[in-house]
XYZ file of C-alpha atoms in Angstrom:
133
model
C 104.869 113.987 116.101
C 105.350 112.471 112.648
C 105.625 108.679 112.647
C 105.979 108.142 108.928
C 105.693 109.701 105.488
C 105.198 107.940 102.184
C 104.585 109.014 98.622
C 103.968 107.212 95.353
C 103.466 108.033 91.699
C 101.376 105.726 89.497
C 100.913 105.766 85.736
C 97.190 105.837 84.904
C 97.766 104.244 81.483
C 99.634 101.356 83.129
C 96.728 100.823 85.530
C 94.292 100.952 82.579
C 96.360 98.309 80.792
C 96.305 96.112 83.885
C 92.534 96.558 84.195
C 92.124 95.647 80.506
C 94.352 92.596 80.821
C 93.325 91.189 84.214
C 89.952 92.840 84.985
C 88.244 91.526 88.103
C 91.260 89.411 89.070
C 93.276 92.616 89.523
C 90.415 94.599 91.087
C 89.562 91.902 93.621
C 93.186 91.302 94.633
C 94.039 94.959 95.268
C 90.877 96.941 96.017
C 88.105 96.593 98.597
C 84.480 96.388 97.493
C 83.950 100.034 98.530
C 86.980 101.176 96.522
C 85.739 99.262 93.482
C 82.234 100.758 93.768
C 83.705 104.256 94.014
C 86.001 103.770 91.011
C 83.396 102.124 88.787
C 80.986 105.023 89.389
C 83.545 107.638 88.345
C 84.079 109.109 84.894
C 87.829 108.387 85.090
C 87.770 104.786 86.314
C 91.460 104.079 85.711
C 92.501 107.393 87.279
C 90.493 106.607 90.399
C 92.090 103.166 90.696
C 95.551 104.652 90.040
C 95.163 107.195 92.847
C 94.098 104.476 95.264
C 96.964 102.235 94.124
C 99.385 105.094 94.802
C 97.772 105.725 98.206
C 98.232 102.090 99.235
C 101.890 102.176 98.145
C 102.416 105.468 99.998
C 100.728 104.116 103.128
C 102.909 101.007 103.141
C 105.968 103.262 102.923
C 104.700 105.492 105.745
C 104.251 102.340 107.843
C 107.938 101.690 107.217
C 107.509 98.347 105.492
C 106.614 98.776 101.869
C 104.493 95.875 100.704
C 106.364 93.299 102.779
C 106.195 91.673 106.165
C 102.629 90.402 105.745
C 100.900 93.627 104.729
C 98.131 93.030 102.201
C 96.771 95.449 99.610
C 93.289 95.259 101.104
C 94.675 96.028 104.592
C 94.757 99.634 103.357
C 91.593 101.228 102.005
C 90.810 104.730 100.756
C 87.342 106.084 101.457
C 86.026 109.625 101.349
C 84.390 111.872 103.902
C 81.116 113.548 102.844
C 83.247 116.600 101.938
C 85.190 114.465 99.441
C 88.375 114.421 101.529
C 90.150 111.073 101.154
C 90.690 109.011 104.288
C 92.946 105.970 104.718
C 91.646 103.104 106.830
C 93.881 100.227 107.879
C 93.008 96.730 109.045
C 94.821 93.448 109.555
C 98.603 93.544 109.602
C 98.686 97.234 108.578
C 96.627 98.096 111.687
C 98.902 95.929 113.834
C 101.945 97.746 112.428
C 100.315 101.148 113.004
C 99.493 100.230 116.613
C 103.060 99.002 117.216
C 104.624 102.221 115.937
C 102.274 104.512 117.887
C 103.828 105.637 121.191
C 101.926 104.853 124.409
C 99.452 107.571 125.327
C 99.058 108.674 121.690
C 96.600 108.079 118.889
C 97.626 107.697 115.260
C 96.081 109.871 112.575
C 96.641 108.948 108.921
C 96.551 111.900 106.536
C 96.249 111.214 102.807
C 96.149 113.443 99.768
C 95.554 112.361 96.165
C 96.013 114.120 92.855
C 96.252 113.287 89.191
C 97.317 114.921 85.954
C 97.018 112.404 83.154
C 98.930 110.155 82.783
C 100.075 110.430 86.413
C 98.352 109.819 89.741
C 100.116 110.759 92.970
C 99.458 110.126 96.640
C 101.103 111.228 99.855
C 100.448 109.683 103.245
C 101.611 111.089 106.567
C 101.076 109.297 109.858
C 100.877 111.586 112.865
C 100.813 110.662 116.559
C 98.780 112.963 118.793
C 98.476 112.746 122.560
C 95.325 110.758 123.382
C 92.552 112.667 125.067
C-alpha cells in the first residue's frame, strides 16, 4: 500500500547561487557529510546538491509534513547503492514520523528517483508499506 508520495523541482542555478553566497554554512545546514562528499566529487556539484535538495523536499511531502513539525534537513539523506540507485535514509523526527504512519505488521520502503536537465533537478519519493516477513 502507498503511504505517501512527494515530488519537488529545484533550480540548479539557484542552488549554485546559494552555494556561492553561503558555502559551507549552507552545505552543513542541509546536507550530511556523506552527501557533501558525494556532491564535491562529482563533475556537476550544484546539480548533485540540487537533486538531493529536491529529494529532501519530496520526502518531507511524502511524510505528509513538508519541512515542519520538527523535521530537519539532515533527518533525510540520499545515498546510493553500488548500482548507483539512489536510496533515502531517514533518522530523527523523520524516522519517528515514518514509523508512526506505517501500519502494524508492515515495513516501510522509501523509493526515490532523481533526474536533472539543466537548469532543473527533480525528485520523486514514494513511501510504500509492505507486510513484514
